[in-house]
Short mmCIF file of C-alpha atoms in Angstrom, two decimals:
data_model
loop_
_atom_site.label_atom_id
_atom_site.label_comp_id
_atom_site.label_asym_id
_atom_site.label_seq_id
_atom_site.Cartn_x
_atom_site.Cartn_y
_atom_site.Cartn_z
CA MET A 16 0.04 -0.50 0.20
CA SER A 17 1.28 3.63 -1.34
CA PHE A 18 2.09 6.28 1.87
CA GLN A 19 -1.24 9.05 2.10
CA ARG A 20 -0.16 12.09 4.30
CA ILE A 21 -4.20 12.23 5.15
CA THR A 22 -2.64 14.67 8.26
CA GLU A 23 -2.24 16.81 5.22
CA SER A 24 -5.52 15.99 3.41
CA PRO A 25 -8.56 19.45 2.97
CA SER A 26 -10.69 19.56 5.75
CA HIS A 27 -14.63 17.96 4.85
CA TYR A 28 -15.54 21.39 6.77
CA ARG A 29 -15.73 24.48 4.47
CA HIS A 30 -15.89 28.71 4.79
CA LEU A 31 -14.81 27.58 8.85
CA GLU A 32 -15.01 31.41 8.17
CA LYS A 33 -18.81 32.91 8.10
CA MET A 34 -20.04 30.26 10.59
CA SER A 35 -21.13 31.30 13.77
CA ILE A 36 -19.02 30.29 17.12
CA ARG A 37 -21.51 27.53 18.69
CA GLU A 38 -20.64 25.58 14.85
CA LEU A 39 -17.38 26.27 15.35
CA LEU A 40 -17.44 24.58 18.74
CA VAL A 41 -19.73 21.96 17.74
CA ASP A 42 -17.70 20.94 15.29
CA ILE A 43 -14.61 20.23 15.74
CA ASN A 44 -16.24 18.18 18.80
CA GLU A 45 -17.38 16.44 16.13
CA GLU A 46 -14.24 15.60 14.76
CA ASP A 47 -12.32 14.89 18.59
CA ARG A 48 -15.07 12.15 18.80
CA ILE A 49 -13.40 9.79 15.94
CA VAL A 50 -9.41 10.28 18.36
CA PRO A 51 -10.34 7.76 21.08
CA GLY A 52 -12.09 5.25 17.69
CA ALA A 53 -8.85 5.49 16.40
CA ILE A 54 -6.78 4.78 18.85
CA GLU A 55 -8.65 1.83 20.09
CA LYS A 56 -7.88 0.59 16.86
CA ALA A 57 -4.18 1.13 17.47
CA ILE A 58 -4.66 -0.46 21.40
CA PRO A 59 -2.16 -3.85 19.83
CA GLN A 60 0.24 -1.90 18.55
CA ILE A 61 0.52 0.39 22.26
CA GLU A 62 0.58 -2.52 24.34
CA ASN A 63 3.84 -4.67 22.47
CA LEU A 64 6.06 -1.47 22.58
CA VAL A 65 4.97 -0.85 26.09
CA ASN A 66 5.61 -4.71 26.67
CA ALA A 67 9.41 -3.12 24.46
CA ILE A 68 9.18 -0.20 26.62
CA THR A 69 8.84 -2.31 30.09
CA ASP A 70 11.40 -5.20 29.59
CA LYS A 71 14.05 -2.74 29.10
CA MET A 72 12.75 -0.37 32.10
CA LEU A 73 13.16 -3.02 34.67
CA SER A 74 16.91 -3.58 33.40
CA GLY A 75 17.74 -0.44 33.87
CA GLY A 76 17.12 1.16 31.22
CA ARG A 77 15.85 4.58 30.06
CA LEU A 78 12.68 6.09 27.79
CA PHE A 79 13.22 8.57 25.58
CA TYR A 80 10.09 10.41 23.21
CA ILE A 81 11.97 12.31 20.15
CA GLY A 82 9.78 15.08 17.87
CA ALA A 83 9.26 17.99 16.30
CA GLY A 84 7.09 21.08 16.94
CA THR A 85 4.17 19.85 18.07
CA SER A 86 4.45 16.59 18.78
CA GLY A 87 8.33 17.26 20.01
CA ARG A 88 6.19 19.23 23.31
CA LEU A 89 4.31 16.50 23.91
CA GLY A 90 6.85 13.90 24.59
CA ILE A 91 8.37 17.10 26.87
CA VAL A 92 4.77 17.45 28.70
CA ASP A 93 4.37 13.28 28.95
CA ALA A 94 8.39 13.54 30.20
CA SER A 95 8.23 15.87 32.57
CA GLU A 96 5.30 14.19 34.25
CA CYS A 97 6.69 11.70 35.45
CA PRO A 98 9.37 12.69 38.56
CA PRO A 99 6.93 14.72 40.12
CA THR A 100 3.76 12.16 39.20
CA TYR A 101 5.58 8.81 39.87
CA GLY A 102 8.61 9.62 41.87
CA VAL A 103 10.67 8.53 39.03
CA PRO A 104 14.24 10.52 39.42
CA PRO A 105 14.91 13.16 36.47
CA GLY A 106 16.77 11.68 33.98
CA LEU A 107 14.73 8.32 32.99
CA VAL A 108 11.57 9.84 30.88
CA VAL A 109 13.59 12.08 28.88
CA GLY A 110 12.16 14.26 26.24
CA ILE A 111 14.10 15.89 23.28
CA ILE A 112 13.01 19.07 20.65
CA ALA A 113 14.51 19.84 17.20
CA GLY A 114 15.49 22.51 18.25
CA GLY A 115 16.41 22.22 21.64
CA ALA A 116 14.83 24.61 24.26
CA LYS A 117 14.07 27.14 22.42
CA ALA A 118 12.21 25.26 20.21
CA ILE A 119 9.58 24.27 23.16
CA THR A 120 8.08 27.70 22.99
CA GLU A 121 8.88 29.34 19.98
CA ALA A 122 9.09 27.48 16.22
CA VAL A 123 13.21 27.21 15.18
CA GLU A 124 13.67 27.43 11.57
CA ASN A 125 14.44 23.86 10.09
CA ALA A 126 15.28 21.69 13.16
CA GLU A 127 13.06 19.55 11.80
CA ASP A 128 14.78 18.40 8.19
CA ASP A 129 18.19 18.53 9.86
CA ARG A 130 18.80 14.55 9.93
CA GLU A 131 22.41 14.79 11.68
CA GLN A 132 20.40 16.64 14.30
CA GLY A 133 18.22 13.84 16.37
CA TRP A 134 20.97 10.84 16.98
CA LYS A 135 23.30 13.89 17.99
CA ASP A 136 20.70 14.91 20.11
CA LEU A 137 20.42 11.43 21.92
CA GLU A 138 24.21 11.01 21.83
CA ALA A 139 24.37 13.35 23.98
CA HIS A 140 22.21 11.85 26.81
CA LYS A 141 24.39 8.54 26.47
CA VAL A 142 21.66 6.48 25.14
CA SER A 143 22.64 2.65 23.94
CA SER A 144 21.15 -0.34 24.15
CA LYS A 145 20.16 -0.41 27.36
CA ASP A 146 17.02 1.84 26.35
CA VAL A 147 13.41 2.35 24.38
CA VAL A 148 13.59 5.73 22.15
CA ILE A 149 10.09 6.84 20.47
CA GLY A 150 9.54 8.97 17.71
CA ILE A 151 6.49 11.06 17.43
CA ALA A 152 5.21 12.56 14.46
CA ALA A 153 2.07 13.58 13.21
CA SER A 154 3.00 13.37 9.29
CA GLY A 155 5.59 11.01 10.42
CA THR A 156 8.04 12.17 7.44
CA THR A 157 9.84 14.54 9.98
CA PRO A 158 13.46 13.80 8.67
CA TYR A 159 15.04 15.31 12.44
CA VAL A 160 13.00 11.95 13.90
CA ILE A 161 13.07 9.24 10.92
CA SER A 162 17.22 9.37 11.00
CA ALA A 163 17.63 9.70 14.58
CA LEU A 164 15.62 6.23 14.60
CA GLU A 165 17.47 4.87 11.79
CA LYS A 166 19.81 5.14 13.89
CA CYS A 167 18.83 3.93 16.73
CA ARG A 168 19.02 0.97 14.61
CA GLU A 169 22.51 0.49 13.75
CA ASN A 170 22.72 0.86 17.24
CA ASP A 171 20.65 -2.26 18.54
CA ILE A 172 18.46 0.56 20.33
CA VAL A 173 15.10 -0.78 20.46
CA THR A 174 12.50 2.40 19.15
CA GLY A 175 9.18 2.41 19.25
CA SER A 176 6.87 5.50 17.39
CA ILE A 177 3.96 7.69 16.77
CA CYS A 178 2.18 9.21 14.04
CA CYS A 179 -0.88 9.76 12.46
CA ASN A 180 -0.73 8.66 8.28
CA PRO A 181 -0.39 4.76 7.31
CA ASN A 182 2.08 3.15 6.21
CA ALA A 183 4.74 6.73 7.21
CA PRO A 184 8.21 6.39 7.07
CA LEU A 185 8.30 7.17 10.60
CA SER A 186 7.32 3.78 10.68
CA GLU A 187 9.28 1.85 8.87
CA ALA A 188 11.94 3.18 10.75
CA ALA A 189 10.62 1.51 14.43
CA ASP A 190 10.77 -0.99 15.72
CA HIS A 191 6.79 -0.56 17.13
CA PRO A 192 5.43 1.72 15.15
CA ILE A 193 1.99 3.18 16.54
CA GLU A 194 0.03 4.72 13.61
CA ILE A 195 -3.19 6.50 14.87
CA ILE A 196 -5.17 7.47 12.21
CA VAL A 197 -7.71 10.72 12.39
CA GLY A 198 -8.48 11.73 9.49
CA PRO A 199 -8.53 15.07 7.78
CA GLU A 200 -7.88 18.24 10.34
CA PHE A 201 -10.84 20.56 10.66
CA VAL A 202 -8.60 23.27 9.77
CA THR A 203 -6.30 21.85 6.62
CA GLY A 204 -2.83 20.57 7.94
CA SER A 205 -3.12 21.30 11.77
CA THR A 206 -1.93 18.28 13.10
CA ARG A 207 -1.91 20.03 16.50
CA MET A 208 -6.24 19.39 16.64
CA LYS A 209 -7.27 15.84 16.45
CA SER A 210 -3.52 13.94 15.57
CA GLY A 211 -1.60 16.21 18.15
CA THR A 212 -5.06 15.12 20.89
CA ALA A 213 -4.37 11.78 19.31
CA GLN A 214 -0.76 12.17 20.12
CA LYS A 215 -0.76 13.41 23.90
CA LEU A 216 -3.74 10.08 24.84
CA ALA A 217 -1.56 7.04 23.30
CA LEU A 218 1.40 8.94 25.37
CA ASN A 219 -0.49 8.82 28.68
CA MET A 220 -1.67 5.23 27.84
CA ILE A 221 2.25 4.32 27.27
CA SER A 222 3.86 6.26 30.07
CA THR A 223 0.72 5.53 32.94
CA SER A 224 1.13 1.70 31.85
CA VAL A 225 4.75 2.07 31.82
CA MET A 226 4.68 3.74 35.58
CA ILE A 227 2.27 1.29 37.01
CA GLN A 228 4.40 -2.26 35.57
CA LEU A 229 7.05 -0.27 37.61
CA GLY A 230 5.67 -0.43 41.01
CA ARG A 231 4.51 3.53 40.88
CA VAL A 232 1.41 2.97 41.76
CA GLU A 233 -0.36 0.86 44.65
CA ASP A 234 -3.91 0.33 44.02
CA ASN A 235 -5.18 2.81 42.37
CA VAL A 236 -2.80 5.95 43.39
CA MET A 237 0.48 7.13 42.61
CA ILE A 238 2.14 6.25 46.42
CA ASN A 239 5.41 8.29 45.31
CA MET A 240 3.89 11.26 44.11
CA LEU A 241 6.58 14.21 44.52
CA LEU A 242 4.82 16.33 48.12
CA THR A 243 5.73 19.48 46.01
CA ASN A 244 2.57 21.56 46.78
CA ASP A 245 -0.21 21.72 49.08
CA LYS A 246 -3.21 20.18 47.15
CA ILE A 247 -0.87 16.69 46.50
CA ILE A 248 0.57 16.66 49.97
CA ASP A 249 -3.15 17.27 51.03
CA ARG A 250 -4.26 14.20 48.51
CA GLY A 251 -1.30 12.50 50.06
CA VAL A 252 -2.25 12.43 53.49
CA LYS A 253 -5.82 11.79 52.91
CA MET A 254 -4.02 8.56 51.08
CA LEU A 255 -2.03 7.52 54.78
CA MET A 256 -4.72 7.94 56.02
CA GLU A 257 -6.54 5.78 53.94
CA LYS A 258 -4.15 2.68 53.63
CA ILE A 259 -3.05 2.72 56.85
CA GLY A 260 -6.61 3.28 58.45
CA SER A 261 -6.01 6.86 60.97
CA GLU A 262 -8.03 9.49 61.15
CA ASP A 263 -5.74 11.70 62.90
CA TYR A 264 -4.51 14.42 59.86
CA GLU A 265 -2.54 15.65 61.89
CA ALA A 266 -0.02 12.94 62.57
CA SER A 267 -0.28 11.33 59.08
CA LYS A 268 0.98 14.06 57.50
CA GLU A 269 4.09 15.04 60.51
CA LEU A 270 4.92 11.56 59.20
CA LEU A 271 4.66 11.08 55.20
CA LEU A 272 6.73 15.06 55.29
CA LYS A 273 8.94 12.95 57.41
CA THR A 274 9.35 9.66 55.20
CA GLY A 275 8.56 12.13 51.20
CA SER A 276 6.02 9.86 50.21
CA VAL A 277 2.69 7.36 50.93
CA LYS A 278 4.99 4.49 50.07
CA LYS A 279 7.68 4.91 52.60
CA ALA A 280 5.50 6.57 54.98
CA VAL A 281 3.77 3.06 54.79
CA GLU A 282 6.66 0.87 55.34
CA SER A 283 7.62 3.69 58.36
CA TYR A 284 4.88 2.69 59.80
CA GLN A 285 4.43 -0.91 59.96
CA LEU A 286 7.43 -0.89 61.42
#
């Protein structure tokens, strides 16, 4: 089957500028409804990648996301949320974006077309065969990302990919490709919309499932979350009180702050 860039196909909607605000919102929402169904079809692909990541991380490896533009930013968001949510050390999950830190908030001209820089950026983190690298690109054609995965393959590094076009070049470069086909965007070619949503949902599924496999969740709670603000401390105290059967909020809070996490507090209480 030949490669089709569906993400760049014309929108199903015309004359958006003539629509009322209500019409715009209803039609955007209607398009967004497509995303969960497309994700459901990709679950077997996501499962294969999660299994591969879990095996590597249980053996001491790391997880890398690499992308450009919106895709790169989504990877950075997911990576940056793993330490506070699950108490894992910074650097266990790493997000890399074409153009570097500046590209997180601004477009960096031609960064996504640089076929050499992706691998250089991974090498800066001393990527190795212990790790897994996931390339993210809505189109599945971004040279920065594709070439990085190709170099990973040359160096026996397990790779995955997330894109929104069928039979994309990026998929061919990955050991565990994920293709989430959401169709044309509401605004033609604006892949920060449905494609971006699809990628975010896939990243949520991947990192959450992996962290559960790594023992960072107990029952349905984040027992290793970092105590970074009052809201999270309050949540942690209530988790702890439930787990140890205590009704003493202040004593539970003191124990939590002393130990640093719900998990450690429970372990300390049981000693």
